[in-house]
Amino acid sequence: MLVKNNFFLTLVQISFYFLPLSLIIGSLVVNINILIFLFLSLTYFINKKIPIKFNSTNITLFLFFLTIIISTLTHLDNLGIKIFLKSIFLLKFFLIYIVLETLILNDKINLRYFFNICLLLILFVSWDLLLQFTLGKNILGYKPWEGRITGIFEHEAIAGAYVQKIFIFALIGILVLFFSKKISNNFYQIIFFITVLFASFVASNRISFLILISLTIFIGIFYNVFRKNILISLFLLIPFFYLFSAFDSQISNKYQDFIIKVEKLGNQTSILQNENKSHKENSSLSNHGKIYRTTIISFKESKLIGNGLKSFRINCSKFLDQKNTLCSTHPHNYHLEVLHDSGILGFLLISLFVFLLIFSKYKKLRFSQLDNNSKIIITLLLLNLLVEIFPLKSTGSLFTTWNGTLLWVSISLVNYGGKKNLLNEKNTNS
């Protein structure tokens, strides 16, 4: 039983546990599930008289979303009423945060189930990717799309991103699943790391693979509970990485092209800091570099409160007559997107929110009497957040349903405080 004698809270929990699966099914299902989850949760809070505590952290987050709404309203003539309504609908991400914060702090949601579901889904997606790579079609008969290994996502090359983004949740799932039953999980950890890392390697998301392999090495260095099994997994995997990179033309071309792009990116920071450099230097910008440069140019037109939601796709065309500029649907970097859409004010607000959130977790780790298992879980959730907001990487859009939901759920789960040890946790109370 998820919850004893409380059917309504059970529905709230099931809706939340369904989120990782809905991200595989599609954005429409994600939106519907989010609305159901928020409606059920808020109704439950009202019925049970559970207060939502507004502290400096979530007030700062609300002001950030309010800034985006005001910025979009200010540029209504350029963006249109449809974009303005979407800016208001972004409040769903704010509600996800405060609802999950309230559920977690009141012990009304069993995160054990969520992490175990993420573990099952990452293994399913990974095995599906490997099946498509080796046999030419996946479990549903989907073939690679335009030469890309997409797995269950068929026409969207986001499987690698999905694997990378729920990796930490799945890792916590391993701890919860096996440690709570006092089962030696060395073999299962090795199978997990080999499966997930190799699936990410063959998937069509090179940045996600680079992040995932770096994250795995970092965890192996600093988390003793995983160190031996990560070393064994990498020892077994590296020869296969080399062989497929050398002799599989599709993988070889993909990663050689990636290396070329990385070399170009090495020159971009100094170039973006000085737009007056020679055309010879600017010509070395990659497509992402050109998008970043265009974003900075466009941002300067409305520095304080930004240009409004989804404004880059509209504004960028005005700068295409300048050297090394490029249009896209979004700036491909969270930090630049926030600066462009909500200005310096929005950037400062979201930065303050992240600082307050991380600082609160630091105080809990530093001064609370937490057991070692709770500290492992909290630091892994913090690590997941830091990876997501790392500034020197290309990203999806912060404000799209698919990417935004994964990001804001990741941020919300940082509120886990170890009131109940997940490795020994019983069912939640009504």
Short mmCIF file of C-alpha atoms in Angstrom, two decimals:
data_model
loop_
_atom_site.label_atom_id
_atom_site.label_comp_id
_atom_site.label_asym_id
_atom_site.label_seq_id
_atom_site.Cartn_x
_atom_site.Cartn_y
_atom_site.Cartn_z
CA MET A 1 0.00 0.00 0.00
CA LEU A 2 1.32 3.47 -0.88
CA VAL A 3 -0.64 5.13 1.90
CA LYS A 4 -2.92 3.54 4.48
CA ASN A 5 -6.50 4.76 4.62
CA ASN A 6 -5.92 7.76 2.39
CA PHE A 7 -6.99 7.15 -1.18
CA PHE A 8 -6.74 10.81 -2.19
CA LEU A 9 -3.11 11.14 -1.11
CA THR A 10 -2.41 7.90 -2.96
CA LEU A 11 -3.67 9.55 -6.16
CA VAL A 12 -1.34 12.50 -5.52
CA GLN A 13 1.60 10.14 -5.13
CA ILE A 14 0.73 8.02 -8.17
CA SER A 15 0.49 11.18 -10.29
CA PHE A 16 3.96 12.20 -9.14
CA TYR A 17 5.43 8.73 -9.67
CA PHE A 18 4.00 8.76 -13.21
CA LEU A 19 6.03 11.86 -14.19
CA PRO A 20 9.20 10.01 -15.35
CA LEU A 21 7.08 7.71 -17.53
CA SER A 22 5.03 10.60 -18.95
CA LEU A 23 8.29 12.18 -20.15
CA ILE A 24 8.79 9.14 -22.36
CA ILE A 25 5.23 9.22 -23.72
CA GLY A 26 5.26 12.88 -24.76
CA SER A 27 4.79 16.54 -23.80
CA LEU A 28 0.98 16.46 -24.01
CA VAL A 29 0.81 13.67 -21.44
CA VAL A 30 3.38 15.50 -19.29
CA ASN A 31 1.24 18.66 -19.25
CA ILE A 32 -1.93 16.73 -18.43
CA ASN A 33 -0.17 14.83 -15.66
CA ILE A 34 1.29 18.02 -14.18
CA LEU A 35 -2.15 19.65 -14.06
CA ILE A 36 -3.64 16.57 -12.42
CA PHE A 37 -0.78 16.40 -9.91
CA LEU A 38 -1.09 20.08 -8.99
CA PHE A 39 -4.89 19.95 -8.73
CA LEU A 40 -4.86 16.83 -6.55
CA SER A 41 -2.06 18.15 -4.35
CA LEU A 42 -3.56 21.59 -3.75
CA THR A 43 -6.96 20.06 -3.07
CA TYR A 44 -5.38 17.66 -0.59
CA PHE A 45 -3.59 20.53 1.18
CA ILE A 46 -6.88 22.41 1.53
CA ASN A 47 -8.78 19.36 2.80
CA LYS A 48 -6.09 18.42 5.32
CA LYS A 49 -5.32 22.06 6.19
CA ILE A 50 -1.66 21.64 5.34
CA PRO A 51 -0.11 25.12 5.01
CA ILE A 52 2.25 26.09 2.23
CA LYS A 53 5.09 27.95 3.90
CA PHE A 54 6.30 30.93 1.93
CA ASN A 55 9.91 31.53 2.85
CA SER A 56 12.59 33.71 1.28
CA THR A 57 13.59 30.91 -1.10
CA ASN A 58 10.24 30.25 -2.77
CA ILE A 59 9.25 33.94 -2.67
CA THR A 60 12.41 34.69 -4.64
CA LEU A 61 11.45 31.98 -7.13
CA PHE A 62 7.97 33.47 -7.52
CA LEU A 63 9.48 36.91 -8.20
CA PHE A 64 11.63 35.35 -10.92
CA PHE A 65 8.59 33.97 -12.76
CA LEU A 66 6.75 37.25 -12.17
CA THR A 67 9.66 39.07 -13.85
CA ILE A 68 9.28 36.86 -16.93
CA ILE A 69 5.54 37.58 -17.08
CA ILE A 70 6.10 41.34 -16.74
CA SER A 71 8.89 41.27 -19.33
CA THR A 72 6.67 39.39 -21.79
CA LEU A 73 3.80 41.83 -21.16
CA THR A 74 6.15 44.76 -21.75
CA HIS A 75 7.04 43.32 -25.17
CA LEU A 76 3.51 42.21 -26.00
CA ASP A 77 3.50 43.98 -29.38
CA ASN A 78 6.51 41.96 -30.46
CA LEU A 79 5.62 38.61 -28.85
CA GLY A 80 1.83 38.46 -29.05
CA ILE A 81 -0.89 37.39 -26.62
CA LYS A 82 -0.20 33.66 -27.11
CA ILE A 83 3.35 33.96 -25.75
CA PHE A 84 2.07 36.14 -22.89
CA LEU A 85 -0.42 33.43 -21.88
CA LYS A 86 2.42 30.87 -22.04
CA SER A 87 4.46 33.06 -19.69
CA ILE A 88 1.62 32.90 -17.16
CA PHE A 89 1.41 29.12 -17.62
CA LEU A 90 5.08 28.94 -16.59
CA LEU A 91 3.80 29.32 -13.04
CA LYS A 92 3.20 25.56 -13.23
CA PHE A 93 6.94 25.14 -12.61
CA PHE A 94 6.73 27.38 -9.54
CA LEU A 95 3.75 25.35 -8.30
CA ILE A 96 5.64 22.09 -8.91
CA TYR A 97 8.40 23.41 -6.68
CA ILE A 98 6.24 24.58 -3.76
CA VAL A 99 3.93 21.54 -3.94
CA LEU A 100 6.83 19.07 -3.89
CA GLU A 101 8.55 21.08 -1.17
CA THR A 102 5.39 20.90 0.95
CA LEU A 103 4.87 17.18 0.31
CA ILE A 104 8.50 16.35 1.12
CA LEU A 105 8.76 18.50 4.25
CA ASN A 106 5.49 17.06 5.59
CA ASP A 107 6.50 13.47 4.79
CA LYS A 108 3.51 13.03 2.50
CA ILE A 109 5.36 11.44 -0.37
CA ASN A 110 7.49 8.34 -0.46
CA LEU A 111 10.49 9.17 -2.64
CA ARG A 112 11.58 5.54 -2.51
CA TYR A 113 8.98 4.70 -5.18
CA PHE A 114 10.02 7.63 -7.38
CA PHE A 115 13.70 6.66 -7.36
CA ASN A 116 12.91 2.99 -7.99
CA ILE A 117 10.71 3.92 -10.94
CA CYS A 118 13.54 6.05 -12.36
CA LEU A 119 15.86 3.06 -11.97
CA LEU A 120 13.50 0.79 -13.90
CA LEU A 121 12.92 3.38 -16.63
CA ILE A 122 16.60 4.20 -17.17
CA LEU A 123 17.35 0.49 -17.57
CA PHE A 124 14.41 0.07 -19.96
CA VAL A 125 15.45 3.06 -22.11
CA SER A 126 19.10 1.92 -22.07
CA TRP A 127 18.34 -1.67 -23.09
CA ASP A 128 16.01 -0.34 -25.78
CA LEU A 129 18.79 1.86 -27.18
CA LEU A 130 21.21 -1.08 -27.21
CA LEU A 131 18.61 -3.23 -28.93
CA GLN A 132 18.12 -0.67 -31.68
CA PHE A 133 21.88 -0.24 -32.05
CA THR A 134 22.66 -3.96 -32.35
CA LEU A 135 19.58 -5.29 -34.19
CA GLY A 136 18.54 -2.22 -36.16
CA LYS A 137 15.17 -1.83 -34.44
CA ASN A 138 13.97 -1.39 -30.89
CA ILE A 139 11.32 -3.18 -28.83
CA LEU A 140 8.52 -1.39 -30.71
CA GLY A 141 10.09 -1.97 -34.10
CA TYR A 142 11.40 1.61 -34.44
CA LYS A 143 14.49 1.89 -36.64
CA PRO A 144 17.19 4.54 -36.17
CA TRP A 145 15.83 7.91 -37.26
CA GLU A 146 18.00 9.63 -39.89
CA GLY A 147 20.98 7.58 -38.72
CA ARG A 148 20.43 8.43 -35.05
CA ILE A 149 19.89 5.90 -32.28
CA THR A 150 16.70 7.27 -30.70
CA GLY A 151 15.18 4.17 -29.12
CA ILE A 152 11.72 4.52 -27.62
CA PHE A 153 11.59 8.23 -28.52
CA GLU A 154 11.40 7.33 -32.24
CA HIS A 155 11.78 10.67 -34.10
CA GLU A 156 13.34 12.67 -31.26
CA ALA A 157 17.03 12.28 -30.42
CA ILE A 158 16.55 12.86 -26.69
CA ALA A 159 17.10 9.37 -25.26
CA GLY A 160 20.64 10.20 -24.17
CA ALA A 161 19.46 13.38 -22.49
CA TYR A 162 16.72 11.46 -20.67
CA VAL A 163 19.21 8.87 -19.43
CA GLN A 164 21.62 11.55 -18.24
CA LYS A 165 18.96 13.60 -16.46
CA ILE A 166 17.49 10.75 -14.39
CA PHE A 167 20.85 9.03 -13.80
CA ILE A 168 21.28 10.37 -10.25
CA PHE A 169 17.69 9.45 -9.34
CA ALA A 170 18.28 5.92 -10.60
CA LEU A 171 21.54 5.70 -8.66
CA ILE A 172 19.69 6.64 -5.48
CA GLY A 173 17.16 3.99 -6.48
CA ILE A 174 19.91 1.37 -6.36
CA LEU A 175 20.85 2.43 -2.84
CA VAL A 176 17.23 2.39 -1.73
CA LEU A 177 16.39 -0.91 -3.42
CA PHE A 178 19.33 -2.98 -2.25
CA PHE A 179 20.62 -1.34 0.92
CA SER A 180 17.19 -1.41 2.54
CA LYS A 181 17.08 -5.18 1.95
CA LYS A 182 20.69 -5.65 3.04
CA ILE A 183 21.57 -7.33 -0.25
CA SER A 184 25.06 -7.10 -1.70
CA ASN A 185 24.56 -4.99 -4.80
CA ASN A 186 28.06 -4.93 -6.30
CA PHE A 187 27.03 -7.07 -9.27
CA TYR A 188 23.89 -5.01 -9.87
CA GLN A 189 25.79 -1.73 -9.66
CA ILE A 190 28.28 -2.95 -12.28
CA ILE A 191 25.49 -4.08 -14.61
CA PHE A 192 23.78 -0.72 -14.09
CA PHE A 193 26.87 1.36 -14.89
CA ILE A 194 27.84 -0.74 -17.92
CA THR A 195 24.32 -0.72 -19.37
CA VAL A 196 23.64 2.98 -18.87
CA LEU A 197 27.06 4.26 -19.93
CA PHE A 198 27.25 2.14 -23.08
CA ALA A 199 23.66 3.03 -24.04
CA SER A 200 24.51 6.71 -23.62
CA PHE A 201 27.64 6.18 -25.73
CA VAL A 202 25.69 4.82 -28.72
CA ALA A 203 22.78 7.28 -28.37
CA SER A 204 22.69 10.45 -30.42
CA ASN A 205 23.49 12.89 -27.59
CA ARG A 206 27.22 13.47 -27.34
CA ILE A 207 27.05 16.26 -24.75
CA SER A 208 24.84 14.08 -22.56
CA PHE A 209 27.37 11.24 -22.79
CA LEU A 210 30.24 13.58 -21.92
CA ILE A 211 28.31 14.87 -18.90
CA LEU A 212 27.35 11.35 -17.84
CA ILE A 213 30.84 9.90 -18.07
CA SER A 214 32.29 12.91 -16.22
CA LEU A 215 29.61 12.62 -13.56
CA THR A 216 30.31 8.91 -13.14
CA ILE A 217 34.05 9.52 -12.70
CA PHE A 218 33.34 12.29 -10.17
CA ILE A 219 31.03 9.99 -8.19
CA GLY A 220 33.63 7.24 -8.31
CA ILE A 221 36.24 9.58 -6.83
CA PHE A 222 34.16 11.08 -4.03
CA TYR A 223 31.64 8.34 -3.12
CA ASN A 224 33.26 5.28 -1.62
CA VAL A 225 30.03 3.27 -1.85
CA PHE A 226 30.28 3.34 -5.68
CA ARG A 227 34.04 3.61 -6.23
CA LYS A 228 35.04 -0.02 -6.74
CA ASN A 229 32.09 -0.84 -9.01
CA ILE A 230 32.62 2.26 -11.16
CA LEU A 231 36.30 1.38 -11.61
CA ILE A 232 35.40 -2.17 -12.67
CA SER A 233 32.71 -0.89 -15.04
CA LEU A 234 35.03 1.64 -16.71
CA PHE A 235 37.78 -0.97 -16.97
CA LEU A 236 35.38 -3.24 -18.86
CA LEU A 237 33.85 -0.45 -20.97
CA ILE A 238 36.88 1.51 -22.18
CA PRO A 239 38.05 -1.21 -24.65
CA PHE A 240 34.56 -1.26 -26.18
CA PHE A 241 34.47 2.54 -26.39
CA TYR A 242 37.78 2.41 -28.26
CA LEU A 243 36.81 -0.44 -30.59
CA PHE A 244 33.47 1.07 -31.62
CA SER A 245 35.02 4.53 -32.02
CA ALA A 246 37.72 3.06 -34.26
CA PHE A 247 35.76 0.54 -36.34
CA ASP A 248 32.11 1.59 -36.32
CA SER A 249 31.83 4.33 -38.98
CA GLN A 250 28.65 5.86 -37.57
CA ILE A 251 30.03 6.25 -34.04
CA SER A 252 33.47 7.25 -35.32
CA ASN A 253 32.05 10.05 -37.47
CA LYS A 254 29.80 11.23 -34.67
CA TYR A 255 32.58 11.62 -32.13
CA GLN A 256 35.18 12.94 -34.57
CA ASP A 257 32.73 15.69 -35.51
CA PHE A 258 32.19 16.33 -31.81
CA ILE A 259 35.95 16.72 -31.20
CA ILE A 260 36.13 19.28 -34.00
CA LYS A 261 33.29 21.26 -32.44
CA VAL A 262 34.95 21.12 -29.01
CA GLU A 263 38.16 22.53 -30.50
CA LYS A 264 36.15 25.42 -31.92
CA LEU A 265 34.45 25.99 -28.57
CA GLY A 266 37.87 26.42 -27.00
CA ASN A 267 38.22 29.81 -28.69
CA GLN A 268 34.72 31.08 -27.99
CA THR A 269 34.98 32.52 -24.47
CA SER A 270 37.53 35.18 -25.32
CA ILE A 271 35.76 35.95 -28.59
CA LEU A 272 32.41 36.53 -26.89
CA GLN A 273 34.06 38.86 -24.37
CA ASN A 274 35.23 41.15 -27.13
CA GLU A 275 32.94 41.54 -30.10
CA ASN A 276 35.37 43.86 -31.87
CA LYS A 277 37.94 41.15 -32.54
CA SER A 278 38.93 40.52 -36.10
CA HIS A 279 36.69 38.63 -38.50
CA LYS A 280 39.41 36.00 -38.74
CA GLU A 281 38.96 35.16 -35.05
CA ASN A 282 35.18 35.32 -35.17
CA SER A 283 35.07 32.92 -38.08
CA SER A 284 36.16 30.15 -35.73
CA LEU A 285 32.81 30.24 -33.88
CA SER A 286 30.75 27.07 -33.98
CA ASN A 287 27.01 27.22 -34.54
CA HIS A 288 26.45 27.27 -30.79
CA GLY A 289 29.00 30.06 -30.47
CA LYS A 290 27.14 32.08 -33.09
CA ILE A 291 23.86 31.55 -31.23
CA TYR A 292 25.49 32.65 -27.96
CA ARG A 293 26.90 35.76 -29.62
CA THR A 294 23.51 36.60 -31.11
CA THR A 295 21.91 36.12 -27.69
CA ILE A 296 24.31 38.59 -26.08
CA ILE A 297 23.71 41.16 -28.81
CA SER A 298 19.94 40.80 -28.43
CA PHE A 299 20.13 40.89 -24.61
CA LYS A 300 21.78 44.32 -24.75
CA GLU A 301 18.58 45.77 -26.21
CA SER A 302 16.70 45.16 -22.96
CA LYS A 303 19.17 44.53 -20.17
CA LEU A 304 17.09 45.17 -17.05
CA ILE A 305 14.00 42.95 -17.46
CA GLY A 306 14.85 41.16 -20.67
CA ASN A 307 13.00 40.65 -23.94
CA GLY A 308 10.26 38.31 -22.70
CA LEU A 309 9.53 34.60 -22.98
CA LYS A 310 10.59 32.85 -26.20
CA SER A 311 11.73 36.18 -27.62
CA PHE A 312 15.06 34.97 -28.98
CA ARG A 313 13.46 33.08 -31.89
CA ILE A 314 11.81 36.36 -32.93
CA ASN A 315 14.58 38.85 -32.16
CA CYS A 316 17.54 36.92 -33.57
CA SER A 317 16.54 37.58 -37.18
CA LYS A 318 17.26 41.29 -36.66
CA PHE A 319 20.97 40.58 -36.21
CA LEU A 320 21.64 38.16 -39.05
CA ASP A 321 23.27 40.94 -41.08
CA GLN A 322 26.07 41.04 -38.49
CA LYS A 323 29.06 38.73 -38.67
CA ASN A 324 28.83 35.31 -37.04
CA THR A 325 25.24 35.44 -35.85
CA LEU A 326 22.68 32.68 -36.08
CA CYS A 327 19.01 32.15 -35.28
CA SER A 328 17.50 29.31 -33.28
CA THR A 329 14.40 28.55 -31.23
CA HIS A 330 16.27 29.31 -27.98
CA PRO A 331 19.79 30.30 -26.84
CA HIS A 332 20.88 26.71 -25.99
CA ASN A 333 22.19 27.76 -22.58
CA TYR A 334 20.12 28.22 -19.42
CA HIS A 335 22.09 31.22 -18.19
CA LEU A 336 21.95 33.07 -21.49
CA GLU A 337 18.27 32.22 -21.89
CA VAL A 338 17.45 33.67 -18.46
CA LEU A 339 19.49 36.80 -19.21
CA HIS A 340 17.86 37.27 -22.59
CA ASP A 341 14.26 36.59 -21.54
CA SER A 342 14.18 38.09 -18.02
CA GLY A 343 17.18 40.42 -17.99
CA ILE A 344 19.62 41.17 -15.19
CA LEU A 345 16.75 41.33 -12.69
CA GLY A 346 15.52 37.82 -13.51
CA PHE A 347 19.07 36.46 -13.57
CA LEU A 348 19.80 37.89 -10.12
CA LEU A 349 16.54 36.52 -8.72
CA ILE A 350 17.05 32.96 -10.00
CA SER A 351 20.71 33.08 -8.88
CA LEU A 352 19.60 34.15 -5.39
CA PHE A 353 17.02 31.35 -5.33
CA VAL A 354 19.66 28.73 -6.19
CA PHE A 355 22.07 30.18 -3.63
CA LEU A 356 19.45 30.10 -0.86
CA LEU A 357 18.47 26.55 -1.75
CA ILE A 358 22.05 25.27 -1.77
CA PHE A 359 22.92 27.19 1.39
CA SER A 360 19.98 25.63 3.26
CA LYS A 361 21.22 22.16 2.27
CA TYR A 362 24.74 23.07 3.34
CA LYS A 363 23.46 24.05 6.79
CA LYS A 364 21.55 20.79 7.06
CA LEU A 365 24.60 18.76 6.08
CA ARG A 366 26.90 20.79 8.32
CA PHE A 367 24.86 21.19 11.47
CA SER A 368 22.11 18.54 11.48
CA GLN A 369 22.56 15.09 12.97
CA LEU A 370 22.00 13.24 9.71
CA ASP A 371 23.08 9.66 9.21
CA ASN A 372 25.58 8.85 6.48
CA ASN A 373 22.95 7.44 4.09
CA SER A 374 20.88 10.63 4.23
CA LYS A 375 24.02 12.68 3.56
CA ILE A 376 24.79 10.55 0.50
CA ILE A 377 21.29 11.11 -0.89
CA ILE A 378 21.30 14.87 -0.22
CA THR A 379 24.74 15.38 -1.76
CA LEU A 380 23.77 13.33 -4.83
CA LEU A 381 20.65 15.48 -5.29
CA LEU A 382 22.76 18.62 -4.92
CA LEU A 383 25.29 17.26 -7.40
CA ASN A 384 22.46 16.61 -9.84
CA LEU A 385 21.32 20.22 -9.49
CA LEU A 386 24.84 21.59 -9.99
CA VAL A 387 25.30 19.50 -13.13
CA GLU A 388 21.99 20.77 -14.53
CA ILE A 389 22.88 24.44 -14.00
CA PHE A 390 26.56 24.17 -14.99
CA PRO A 391 27.07 27.28 -17.13
CA LEU A 392 29.61 25.95 -19.65
CA LYS A 393 27.38 23.51 -21.49
CA SER A 394 24.73 23.65 -24.17
CA THR A 395 21.21 22.92 -22.95
CA GLY A 396 17.62 22.68 -24.03
CA SER A 397 15.22 25.45 -23.17
CA LEU A 398 14.53 26.12 -19.51
CA PHE A 399 10.89 26.85 -20.29
CA THR A 400 9.77 23.92 -22.46
CA THR A 401 7.50 21.25 -21.00
CA TRP A 402 9.87 18.28 -21.37
CA ASN A 403 13.14 19.88 -20.34
CA GLY A 404 11.58 22.27 -17.83
CA THR A 405 9.70 19.52 -15.99
CA LEU A 406 12.85 17.42 -15.56
CA LEU A 407 14.80 20.45 -14.37
CA TRP A 408 12.24 21.74 -11.89
CA VAL A 409 11.56 18.31 -10.44
CA SER A 410 15.34 17.96 -9.97
CA ILE A 411 15.44 21.32 -8.20
CA SER A 412 12.43 20.46 -6.03
CA LEU A 413 13.88 17.15 -4.85
CA VAL A 414 16.84 19.00 -3.33
CA ASN A 415 14.37 19.76 -0.52
CA TYR A 416 14.78 16.17 0.66
CA GLY A 417 15.98 16.61 4.19
CA GLY A 418 16.43 13.16 5.58
CA LYS A 419 13.56 13.31 8.11
CA LYS A 420 13.04 9.71 7.19
CA ASN A 421 15.94 7.63 6.02
CA LEU A 422 14.92 6.33 2.60
CA LEU A 423 16.98 3.23 3.17
CA ASN A 424 14.82 2.28 6.15
CA GLU A 425 11.67 4.25 5.37
CA LYS A 426 8.25 2.80 5.98
CA ASN A 427 5.08 3.85 4.25
CA THR A 428 4.17 7.52 4.58
CA ASN A 429 1.46 8.62 6.92
CA SER A 430 -1.85 10.08 5.85
#
